[in-house]
Every structure is written in C-alpha cells, then in structure tokens.
Short mmCIF file of C-alpha atoms in Angstrom, two decimals:
data_model
loop_
_atom_site.label_atom_id
_atom_site.label_comp_id
_atom_site.label_asym_id
_atom_site.label_seq_id
_atom_site.Cartn_x
_atom_site.Cartn_y
_atom_site.Cartn_z
CA MET O 14 0.00 0.09 0.09
CA HIS O 15 0.97 3.62 -0.70
CA ASP O 16 0.60 6.11 2.40
CA ILE O 17 1.08 9.42 1.48
CA LEU O 18 1.05 12.22 4.00
CA GLY O 19 0.72 15.57 2.75
CA GLY O 20 1.27 16.73 -0.90
CA SER O 21 -1.53 17.50 -3.64
CA ASN O 22 -3.31 13.87 -3.30
CA PRO O 23 -2.24 13.13 0.36
CA THR O 24 -4.06 9.45 1.17
CA ALA O 25 -3.24 9.86 5.07
CA ARG O 26 -4.23 12.49 7.59
CA ALA O 27 -3.05 12.68 11.32
CA VAL O 28 -6.28 13.59 13.20
CA THR O 29 -5.36 13.58 16.80
CA GLY O 30 -2.04 14.20 18.72
CA VAL O 31 0.37 16.78 18.65
CA VAL O 32 0.87 16.54 14.81
CA ALA O 33 -2.44 17.43 13.90
CA ASN O 34 -2.04 20.62 16.09
CA ALA O 35 1.15 21.73 14.55
CA ALA O 36 -0.16 21.11 11.15
CA LEU O 37 -3.10 23.57 11.67
CA SER O 38 -1.37 25.92 13.84
CA GLY O 39 1.79 26.16 11.85
CA GLN O 40 3.24 26.56 15.40
CA LEU O 41 5.43 24.06 17.88
CA PRO O 42 3.45 21.65 19.79
CA PHE O 43 1.40 22.86 22.68
CA ALA O 44 1.69 26.46 21.62
CA LYS O 45 -2.03 26.18 20.26
CA PRO O 46 -5.06 23.34 21.20
CA ASN O 47 -5.58 20.97 18.60
CA GLY O 48 -7.05 20.92 15.04
CA ALA O 49 -7.79 19.14 12.13
CA ASN O 50 -5.04 18.38 9.68
CA LEU O 51 -5.86 20.32 6.84
CA PRO O 52 -4.15 22.22 4.63
CA VAL O 53 -3.79 25.70 5.89
CA SER O 54 -5.77 28.36 3.42
CA ASN O 55 -4.05 31.31 4.26
CA GLY O 56 -0.59 30.60 5.56
CA VAL O 57 2.23 30.96 3.54
CA PRO O 58 4.73 28.42 3.85
CA SER O 59 8.26 29.91 4.99
CA ASN O 60 10.61 26.89 4.71
CA SER O 61 9.08 25.28 1.33
CA ASN O 62 11.13 25.16 -1.71
CA ASN O 63 9.15 23.23 -4.24
CA ASN O 64 6.14 26.07 -4.48
CA GLY O 65 4.20 25.28 -1.69
CA ILE O 66 2.95 21.84 -2.64
CA LEU O 67 4.89 19.72 0.19
CA ASN O 68 5.51 22.42 3.07
CA ASN O 69 5.79 22.60 6.61
CA ASN O 70 2.10 23.84 7.05
CA ASN O 71 0.55 20.57 5.22
CA VAL O 72 2.96 17.69 5.72
CA PRO O 73 2.29 15.85 9.06
CA LEU O 74 5.88 15.82 10.30
CA LEU O 75 7.10 12.98 12.67
CA VAL O 76 4.17 10.34 11.58
CA GLY O 77 3.76 7.98 8.68
CA LEU O 78 3.76 4.14 8.59
CA GLY O 79 8.00 4.82 7.74
CA GLY O 80 8.99 5.70 11.41
CA THR O 81 9.86 8.79 12.57
CA THR O 82 13.23 10.23 12.33
CA SER O 83 13.62 9.57 8.66
CA ASN O 84 10.54 11.33 7.75
CA ILE O 85 11.67 14.72 9.61
CA LEU O 86 15.34 14.14 7.53
CA HIS O 87 13.22 13.59 4.89
CA ASN O 88 11.34 16.43 4.01
CA ASN O 89 14.00 19.10 4.36
CA GLY O 90 17.43 17.40 5.72
CA ASN O 91 17.04 19.09 8.93
CA ASN O 92 15.08 18.31 12.33
CA LEU O 93 12.25 21.06 11.63
CA LEU O 94 8.99 21.35 13.25
CA ASN O 95 7.04 23.60 11.17
CA GLY O 96 10.12 25.45 10.12
CA LEU O 97 11.42 25.91 13.70
CA PRO O 98 14.57 23.68 14.85
CA VAL O 99 13.53 21.36 17.52
CA ALA O 100 16.35 19.02 17.78
CA ASN O 101 18.01 21.16 20.80
CA GLY O 102 14.73 20.92 22.55
CA GLY O 103 14.92 24.61 23.43
CA GLN O 104 11.14 25.10 22.79
CA LEU O 105 9.84 21.29 23.91
CA PRO O 106 8.57 20.53 27.07
CA SER O 107 11.10 19.43 29.60
CA GLY O 108 11.50 15.52 29.33
CA SER O 109 9.94 15.47 25.64
CA SER O 110 11.58 14.09 22.43
CA LEU O 111 10.46 14.07 18.79
CA GLN O 112 9.62 10.65 19.23
CA MET O 113 7.31 11.14 22.81
CA LEU O 114 5.72 13.81 20.93
CA MET O 115 4.43 11.30 18.00
CA PHE O 116 2.86 8.90 20.82
CA GLY O 117 -0.79 8.66 20.43
CA THR O 118 -0.81 10.28 16.90
CA MET O 119 -4.02 8.52 14.74
CA THR O 120 -3.70 8.73 11.57
CA VAL O 121 -6.57 7.89 9.38
CA MET O 122 -5.61 6.03 5.31
CA ASP O 123 -7.27 5.94 2.49
CA ASN O 124 -4.23 3.83 0.41
CA GLU O 125 -3.82 2.62 -2.97
CA LEU O 126 -3.17 -1.05 -3.23
CA THR O 127 -0.82 -1.90 -6.03
CA GLU O 128 0.78 -5.15 -7.56
CA GLY O 129 4.39 -3.74 -7.30
CA HIS O 130 6.22 -1.06 -5.49
CA GLU O 131 5.57 1.78 -7.96
CA LEU O 132 2.53 3.63 -7.23
CA GLY O 133 1.54 3.63 -10.97
CA SER O 134 1.46 -0.30 -10.80
CA GLY O 135 -1.56 -2.36 -11.46
CA LEU O 136 -4.08 -1.19 -8.78
CA LEU O 137 -5.76 -4.22 -6.62
CA GLY O 138 -7.66 -1.88 -4.15
CA LYS O 139 -7.68 0.27 -1.29
CA ALA O 140 -6.56 0.18 2.25
CA GLN O 141 -8.66 1.88 4.75
CA GLY O 142 -8.87 2.39 8.36
CA PHE O 143 -5.85 3.98 10.61
CA TYR O 144 -2.94 3.53 12.51
CA VAL O 145 -1.94 4.80 15.91
CA ALA O 146 1.62 5.96 16.83
CA SER O 147 1.68 3.43 19.97
CA ALA O 148 5.37 3.16 21.37
CA VAL O 149 6.71 5.91 23.86
CA ASP O 150 9.46 5.83 21.93
CA GLY O 151 7.91 6.52 19.02
CA THR O 152 8.93 3.24 16.88
CA SER O 153 5.79 1.51 16.51
CA GLN O 154 2.14 1.84 15.12
CA THR O 155 -1.07 -0.05 16.00
CA MET O 156 -2.59 -0.87 12.61
CA ALA O 157 -6.55 -1.81 12.17
CA PHE O 158 -7.38 -1.61 8.49
CA THR O 159 -9.11 -3.48 5.94
CA ALA O 160 -7.80 -4.15 2.47
CA MET O 161 -10.63 -4.19 -0.03
CA PHE O 162 -9.98 -5.70 -3.52
CA GLU O 163 -11.44 -3.69 -6.43
CA SER O 164 -11.91 -6.80 -8.61
CA GLY O 165 -15.57 -8.18 -8.08
CA GLY O 166 -16.71 -4.16 -6.85
CA TYR O 167 -14.97 -4.54 -3.51
CA LYS O 168 -16.71 -7.12 -1.83
CA ASP O 169 -13.67 -9.28 -1.02
CA SER O 170 -11.79 -7.74 1.83
CA ILE O 171 -9.76 -8.64 4.54
CA SER O 172 -9.10 -6.70 7.90
CA PHE O 173 -5.79 -6.64 9.99
CA PHE O 174 -5.12 -5.97 13.50
CA GLY O 175 -1.48 -5.24 14.97
CA VAL O 176 1.67 -3.63 15.38
CA HIS O 177 4.07 -2.62 13.00
CA ARG O 178 7.20 -2.30 14.62
CA THR O 179 9.05 0.53 12.14
CA ALA O 180 12.48 0.05 13.40
CA ALA O 181 11.99 -3.76 12.84
CA SER O 182 12.98 -5.10 9.24
CA GLU O 183 9.64 -6.56 9.55
CA SER O 184 6.34 -7.03 11.34
CA HIS O 185 3.62 -9.18 11.44
CA LEU O 186 -0.15 -8.04 11.79
CA GLY O 187 -3.11 -10.44 12.63
CA VAL O 188 -6.23 -11.11 10.37
CA MET O 189 -9.17 -10.10 12.23
CA GLY O 190 -11.84 -11.13 9.34
CA GLY O 191 -12.59 -10.82 5.91
CA THR O 192 -15.86 -10.71 3.42
CA GLY O 193 -16.49 -12.00 0.43
CA LYS O 194 -14.47 -14.40 -1.12
CA TYR O 195 -12.18 -14.03 2.36
CA VAL O 196 -15.07 -14.45 4.58
CA ASN O 197 -13.78 -16.40 7.94
CA ALA O 198 -10.07 -16.13 6.51
CA ARG O 199 -7.41 -16.94 9.36
CA GLY O 200 -3.80 -16.02 9.13
CA TYR O 201 -1.68 -13.06 9.15
CA ALA O 202 0.29 -10.64 7.03
CA VAL O 203 4.24 -9.89 6.86
CA VAL O 204 4.83 -6.24 6.25
CA LYS O 205 7.30 -4.13 5.53
CA THR O 206 7.91 -0.77 4.77
CA TYR O 207 10.02 1.27 2.27
CA THR O 208 10.21 5.39 2.54
CA GLY O 209 9.97 7.09 -0.39
CA GLY O 210 8.69 10.77 -1.24
CA SER O 211 10.07 13.75 -2.06
CA GLY O 212 13.85 13.93 -2.59
CA ASN O 213 14.42 10.34 -1.76
CA SER O 214 16.02 8.15 -4.00
CA GLN O 215 15.12 4.82 -2.50
CA GLN O 216 12.39 4.07 -5.01
CA PRO O 217 12.94 4.50 -8.63
CA HIS O 218 9.52 5.55 -9.54
CA GLN O 219 7.59 8.34 -7.52
CA PHE O 220 4.41 9.59 -8.45
CA THR O 221 3.65 11.70 -5.40
CA ASP O 222 4.58 15.20 -4.60
CA GLY O 223 4.02 13.81 -0.82
CA LEU O 224 6.05 12.02 1.71
CA GLU O 225 5.05 8.59 0.44
CA THR O 226 6.16 5.30 2.43
CA VAL O 227 5.29 1.66 0.80
CA MET O 228 4.16 -0.89 2.95
CA GLU O 229 4.66 -4.64 1.55
CA CYS O 230 2.14 -6.82 2.68
CA THR O 231 2.42 -10.76 2.33
CA VAL O 232 -0.48 -12.39 3.77
CA TYR O 233 -0.90 -15.92 4.72
CA LEU O 234 -4.33 -17.26 4.92
CA SER O 235 -6.47 -20.01 5.68
CA TYR O 236 -10.05 -19.93 4.56
CA MET A 15 -28.86 0.17 14.61
CA HIS A 16 -30.15 3.83 15.10
CA ASP A 17 -27.42 6.31 14.59
CA ILE A 18 -28.51 9.68 15.63
CA LEU A 19 -26.36 12.91 15.40
CA GLY A 20 -27.23 16.00 17.40
CA GLY A 21 -30.84 16.88 18.47
CA SER A 22 -31.74 16.43 22.14
CA ASN A 23 -30.73 13.15 22.51
CA PRO A 24 -28.10 12.02 20.46
CA THR A 25 -26.26 8.60 20.21
CA ALA A 26 -23.36 9.53 18.33
CA ARG A 27 -20.66 12.25 18.45
CA ALA A 28 -17.70 13.53 16.43
CA VAL A 29 -14.35 13.86 18.49
CA THR A 30 -11.74 14.03 15.91
CA GLY A 31 -11.51 16.37 12.37
CA VAL A 32 -13.11 19.30 11.23
CA VAL A 33 -16.67 18.43 12.33
CA ALA A 34 -15.87 18.31 15.71
CA ASN A 35 -13.98 21.47 15.18
CA ALA A 36 -16.48 23.30 13.63
CA ALA A 37 -18.90 22.19 16.11
CA LEU A 38 -17.39 23.59 18.99
CA SER A 39 -16.54 26.85 17.35
CA GLY A 40 -19.58 27.56 15.74
CA GLN A 41 -17.40 28.91 12.99
CA LEU A 42 -15.93 27.78 9.48
CA PRO A 43 -13.01 25.48 10.09
CA PHE A 44 -9.67 26.74 10.73
CA ALA A 45 -11.50 29.82 12.07
CA LYS A 46 -10.52 28.22 15.58
CA PRO A 47 -8.70 25.33 16.99
CA ASN A 48 -10.19 21.48 17.60
CA GLY A 49 -12.44 20.92 20.17
CA ALA A 50 -14.53 18.09 21.56
CA ASN A 51 -18.33 18.06 20.01
CA LEU A 52 -20.15 19.19 22.82
CA PRO A 53 -23.02 20.96 23.09
CA VAL A 54 -22.23 24.84 23.27
CA SER A 55 -23.38 26.33 26.34
CA ASN A 56 -23.20 29.67 25.89
CA GLY A 57 -23.98 29.85 22.00
CA VAL A 58 -27.31 31.13 20.82
CA PRO A 59 -28.11 29.22 17.61
CA SER A 60 -28.92 31.51 15.11
CA ASN A 61 -29.85 29.51 12.35
CA SER A 62 -32.11 26.90 14.25
CA ASN A 63 -36.09 27.00 13.50
CA ASN A 64 -36.89 24.50 16.14
CA ASN A 65 -36.16 26.23 19.35
CA GLY A 66 -32.63 25.16 19.45
CA ILE A 67 -32.92 21.59 20.03
CA LEU A 68 -31.31 20.82 16.71
CA ASN A 69 -29.40 23.36 15.40
CA ASN A 70 -26.00 24.48 13.71
CA ASN A 71 -24.04 24.65 16.48
CA ASN A 72 -24.64 21.17 17.99
CA VAL A 73 -25.37 19.01 14.93
CA PRO A 74 -22.30 17.49 13.34
CA LEU A 75 -22.82 18.12 9.85
CA LEU A 76 -20.84 16.07 6.97
CA VAL A 77 -20.72 12.97 9.04
CA GLY A 78 -22.98 10.25 9.92
CA LEU A 79 -23.40 6.20 8.83
CA GLY A 80 -25.89 7.66 6.08
CA GLY A 81 -22.91 9.32 3.74
CA THR A 82 -22.33 13.19 3.38
CA THR A 83 -23.78 15.50 1.49
CA SER A 84 -27.12 13.83 1.82
CA ASN A 85 -26.76 14.81 5.61
CA ILE A 86 -25.93 18.88 4.91
CA LEU A 87 -28.77 18.76 2.61
CA HIS A 88 -30.96 17.07 4.90
CA ASN A 89 -30.24 19.39 7.79
CA ASN A 90 -31.69 22.60 6.23
CA GLY A 91 -31.62 22.09 2.65
CA ASN A 92 -28.50 24.44 1.71
CA ASN A 93 -24.96 23.25 1.94
CA LEU A 94 -24.47 25.18 5.35
CA LEU A 95 -21.62 24.61 7.74
CA ASN A 96 -22.52 26.11 10.95
CA GLY A 97 -24.64 28.64 8.99
CA LEU A 98 -22.56 30.13 6.78
CA PRO A 99 -22.79 28.70 3.14
CA VAL A 100 -19.82 26.57 1.80
CA ALA A 101 -20.84 25.30 -1.41
CA ASN A 102 -18.98 28.37 -3.08
CA GLY A 103 -15.79 27.11 -1.49
CA GLY A 104 -14.94 30.77 -0.84
CA GLN A 105 -13.38 30.28 2.61
CA LEU A 106 -12.10 26.76 1.92
CA PRO A 107 -9.04 25.97 1.18
CA SER A 108 -7.75 25.70 -2.17
CA GLY A 109 -8.75 22.24 -3.82
CA SER A 110 -10.70 21.30 -0.79
CA SER A 111 -14.34 19.80 -1.10
CA LEU A 112 -16.39 18.94 1.44
CA GLN A 113 -16.34 15.11 1.46
CA MET A 114 -11.95 16.03 1.56
CA LEU A 115 -12.72 18.17 4.57
CA MET A 116 -14.47 14.85 6.41
CA PHE A 117 -11.93 12.54 5.83
CA GLY A 118 -10.30 11.31 9.13
CA THR A 119 -13.54 12.36 11.24
CA MET A 120 -14.08 9.68 13.91
CA THR A 121 -17.48 9.38 15.67
CA VAL A 122 -18.04 7.37 18.54
CA MET A 123 -21.40 5.91 18.65
CA ASP A 124 -23.79 4.28 21.26
CA ASN A 125 -26.56 3.13 19.19
CA GLU A 126 -29.79 1.33 19.94
CA LEU A 127 -30.35 -2.06 18.03
CA THR A 128 -33.97 -2.74 17.37
CA GLU A 129 -35.88 -5.00 15.57
CA GLY A 130 -37.49 -2.94 12.77
CA HIS A 131 -36.64 0.41 11.45
CA GLU A 132 -38.87 2.34 13.68
CA LEU A 133 -36.88 3.64 16.81
CA GLY A 134 -39.86 2.54 19.07
CA SER A 135 -39.35 -1.00 18.12
CA GLY A 136 -38.49 -3.99 20.24
CA LEU A 137 -35.20 -3.00 21.54
CA LEU A 138 -32.37 -5.39 21.39
CA GLY A 139 -29.64 -3.92 22.86
CA LYS A 140 -26.85 -1.45 21.71
CA ALA A 141 -24.11 -1.13 19.28
CA GLN A 142 -21.47 0.82 20.99
CA GLY A 143 -17.77 1.54 19.24
CA PHE A 144 -16.89 4.04 16.51
CA TYR A 145 -16.59 4.73 12.53
CA VAL A 146 -14.19 6.70 11.00
CA ALA A 147 -14.25 8.61 7.59
CA SER A 148 -11.60 6.68 5.77
CA ALA A 149 -12.41 7.50 1.79
CA VAL A 150 -10.77 10.72 0.74
CA ASP A 151 -13.76 11.38 -1.30
CA GLY A 152 -16.13 10.53 1.58
CA THR A 153 -17.66 7.91 0.38
CA SER A 154 -16.85 5.30 3.13
CA GLN A 155 -16.39 4.72 6.65
CA THR A 156 -14.20 2.11 8.44
CA MET A 157 -16.31 1.11 11.34
CA ALA A 158 -15.38 -1.40 14.85
CA PHE A 159 -17.96 -1.85 16.99
CA THR A 160 -19.82 -4.26 19.50
CA ALA A 161 -23.31 -5.20 19.36
CA MET A 162 -24.30 -6.15 22.67
CA PHE A 163 -27.68 -8.01 23.30
CA GLU A 164 -29.78 -6.91 26.23
CA SER A 165 -31.16 -10.36 26.94
CA GLY A 166 -29.07 -12.15 29.43
CA GLY A 167 -27.74 -9.08 30.71
CA TYR A 168 -25.17 -7.81 27.77
CA LYS A 169 -23.12 -11.03 28.29
CA ASP A 170 -23.72 -11.82 24.49
CA SER A 171 -22.28 -9.99 21.81
CA ILE A 172 -20.84 -9.70 18.32
CA SER A 173 -17.99 -7.28 17.34
CA PHE A 174 -17.49 -6.04 13.67
CA PHE A 175 -14.75 -4.47 11.70
CA GLY A 176 -14.74 -3.23 8.36
CA VAL A 177 -15.38 -0.95 5.62
CA HIS A 178 -19.00 0.61 5.26
CA ARG A 179 -19.31 1.96 1.58
CA THR A 180 -22.12 4.88 2.04
CA ALA A 181 -22.69 5.23 -1.80
CA ALA A 182 -23.11 1.53 -2.20
CA SER A 183 -26.55 -0.29 -1.88
CA GLU A 184 -24.67 -2.70 0.58
CA SER A 185 -21.61 -3.36 2.01
CA HIS A 186 -20.41 -6.31 4.08
CA LEU A 187 -18.35 -6.10 7.72
CA GLY A 188 -16.41 -8.91 8.86
CA VAL A 189 -16.83 -10.64 12.20
CA MET A 190 -13.91 -9.98 14.57
CA GLY A 191 -15.05 -12.33 17.24
CA GLY A 192 -17.81 -12.46 19.95
CA THR A 193 -18.74 -13.22 23.70
CA GLY A 194 -21.49 -15.36 25.58
CA LYS A 195 -23.55 -17.30 22.95
CA TYR A 196 -21.55 -16.18 20.27
CA VAL A 197 -17.99 -16.86 21.18
CA ASN A 198 -15.96 -17.72 18.59
CA ALA A 199 -18.02 -16.71 16.31
CA ARG A 200 -17.21 -16.12 12.58
CA GLY A 201 -18.78 -14.88 9.82
CA TYR A 202 -19.71 -11.41 8.17
CA ALA A 203 -22.87 -8.90 8.30
CA VAL A 204 -24.45 -7.33 5.31
CA VAL A 205 -25.27 -3.73 6.08
CA LYS A 206 -27.62 -1.13 4.11
CA THR A 207 -28.22 2.50 5.79
CA TYR A 208 -31.39 4.50 5.31
CA THR A 209 -31.32 7.95 6.14
CA GLY A 210 -34.10 9.63 8.30
CA GLY A 211 -33.93 12.27 10.94
CA SER A 212 -35.43 15.72 10.93
CA GLY A 213 -37.66 16.80 7.98
CA ASN A 214 -36.99 13.71 5.71
CA SER A 215 -39.80 11.45 4.87
CA GLN A 216 -38.00 8.46 3.72
CA GLN A 217 -38.74 6.54 7.22
CA PRO A 218 -42.53 6.90 8.37
CA HIS A 219 -41.48 6.99 12.04
CA GLN A 220 -39.15 9.31 13.56
CA PHE A 221 -38.96 9.54 17.25
CA THR A 222 -35.92 11.72 17.42
CA ASP A 223 -35.43 15.39 16.70
CA GLY A 224 -31.78 14.71 15.95
CA LEU A 225 -30.24 13.35 12.54
CA GLU A 226 -31.13 10.18 12.30
CA THR A 227 -29.36 7.20 9.99
CA VAL A 228 -31.03 3.60 10.25
CA MET A 229 -28.22 1.05 9.53
CA GLU A 230 -29.48 -2.36 8.79
CA CYS A 231 -27.41 -5.23 9.73
CA THR A 232 -28.03 -9.22 8.49
CA VAL A 233 -25.56 -11.21 10.25
CA TYR A 234 -24.43 -14.25 8.68
CA LEU A 235 -22.39 -16.61 11.41
CA SER A 236 -21.16 -19.78 12.21
CA TYR A 237 -20.09 -20.80 15.70
#
C-alpha cells in the first residue's frame, strides 16, 4: 500500500495528537490547542522549496508508516517542526523528545493497494483504516485496516489488526476477519515498509509530491 | 441500529476532525482550534428554526453513517456549515471539498439496536464503538463496533470490523469475535443504511429530533 502524507493528493491524514495540532497552527506543539490536519489556506509556507505543494504547514511531520526520524530528515534535511528547529529541544516541554511527542497520534488512511512497489503499478484496491503511534519511543504503530479489492466491486476484503514496528525489518499483523471470498479468513500478514517520497532515491519511481511510504504486505491465509 | 447525530438525545458524537472543530467553535473550520463536539452552553443558535434542539452548533454536519452530502442537505436544505454557506468554497482551502474535509473524522456511537427500522420498535441491545471517515472522497466509513444484546444482561455480543461504503447499496463487515453465546463466532454482516431524521419522509416513523441514520444489519454466523 502507498501511504502518502501531505502533497497535493494525500491518502493519509493525522487527526489527533501533536502533529495534527502543529499542522493546523503552524507552530510548535502545545502552542495552540488541537485541530484537524488540513491544508492551511491562509498560511504562507516559509520553508518550502517546491512552490508550496509540500510544505511545513501541510505535511504532518513525525508520523507515517515509515517511522519517525527518517521522515523528518526526509522532508528538508533538518530536524524541523514547522520550520522551527526542535532538535535542541529548546522549545519543547521538559522531558520530551520528538518520538515522545508522536505517541498517540492517530492517522486515518485511504491508501492504494498496488501489485508492485510503484504507485503507478496495477491497482488492486484500497486499504482503509487507521494507525496510531503506540510506542512511547515512537517506533511502532498499532494498525487497524481493511484491504478491499477492486475486482468484484470491493466485496472481497481482509481486515488486519496488529503492531507495525517501524524500526524492525518486518512485522506481523493478525487477520481480524474478511468478507466475500475471504469470509472467515484466518492468518497473518508480514509487512515491510520502504520510505519514498520527495527527494528520496530509494524508490525508483515516485508519482507523488507527498511524503510516501510503501508498505509491502505478504498475506498468509487459511479459509 | 439507530445512529443519531445532534438533537436532544444524540447517540453518536464526532470526536476528531474538522466537524468536531466546527461544532464547538460555531465557525468555519480553521477559524478556531479543535475541540470536542459538545453542546455549546453559551451559544445562541442563530440558524435554528426548532427552538434550538437541533441547531447548527450541536449537529455535527457532514458526518454520519448515511453519507456526507445527503446529511448536509438534509439538515436545512442548503450546503451550510454552521450557518455559513460553504458550497462555493469561498472560504475553503484551494482544492478542498466538503468530502475531503470529512476525511479522518472519527465518530463514537452508542446506538440502539432494534428489531425493526423504527426507533420505537423492540429494543435488542446496543451497538457501541466508532467509525472513521476513511475515503478521501467521503464515501466510506471504517467501522469498529460491538453489538451487545440486552437479553441475558449484555453478556452476548458480536464485534465487527470493516468498511461501510455509503454510496453502495450494501456493504459487508467482517466479524472480529464474540462473547457469551457468540464466543468464537465467525462470519460477516451485510449492512444497508437509510437516512432518516428531521424533515425527511423516507422513514415513516421518527422518534428523534436529531439526524438519524438507520443501519440495517443482516448477520451470517458460524459458531
């Protein structure tokens, strides 16, 4: 699946936590109360170098299926949160770290499922659901989502629940259930993530101006 | 189940996203930071025509199990968000639409399960859980909830997870598990929604002043 934060066609949106806060207010966390993570209409991106498509107002930094620090560095090469340096912790609450700030952030996703790693490769369907940053140190996401397959009009689906450990080479998610041809399915998925997106050369083909994470899922079922 | 947003006896409440934001602030999204979707105690509803029971401050517009646009039009015949016209997009961020604004909104529910479509028909139990607007275009909700049956003191329950596609005639949800007589249950539910609520004549009997969506569930189990 292709998890795209920010950009002109995002497929995932942080809805709770510090990141949603920062994305709306354009300030450091705790400076203002929480808000939905929407593009800011009247904000002038001050740190964007690509005409404002991907900027520090509409990219939820720190989150994403690919992990934490990599995404920050990914965005502009510095530990910036909405344009302000935070690595020194000068403006962070005492005892906080970037990873701890993430803890609890919930992100809703409507990600494309494709056959290959490329966003443009054969569309299989959608993965809809959400993930929650569930490790205090920011290294895992509790995921709950349904993979729905386009073939047959989205009647066939498999739902997963489990913890994706972003720092590990792979994680396993349990199958919660299924519909259509996968009704009563049991099993698990092995998931691996590859961080792509703007300015990154790990993935050869990028079709988005957002911050893309590719999650490769290999599913083992009995039904 | 009966999903009732707003009114004097709501059974569902938006807790994240723009809608919760707008419902508290009584303004367009982005005007104020986010907050819980609580009835506004000191706000005078300026657009209510039914003595303030159902008004634009306490009805979470845009959301609901019945879909998006229909609910908006349903409320007062216009594309209004807290009393301000939004259809022209004049104050919305460029590229946004009402459906895109909804993406990510999480709504918690404590819905009554009844035998028939009428809210007053035989009470079977409750459906408690939540749903998240999980399509970028606003046409689906990822649902996670437990149907608990009153008979026997709520010991019997079935939990469901899946994507409800509001634009489709029916959707299938997978069974996650069960308790009591449904322990180890497997299977799926076929769900269909019927939008009722104030001012609508689709449903013959309305017992609420809120925005009601009836979800009909037909469950197929093996256990």
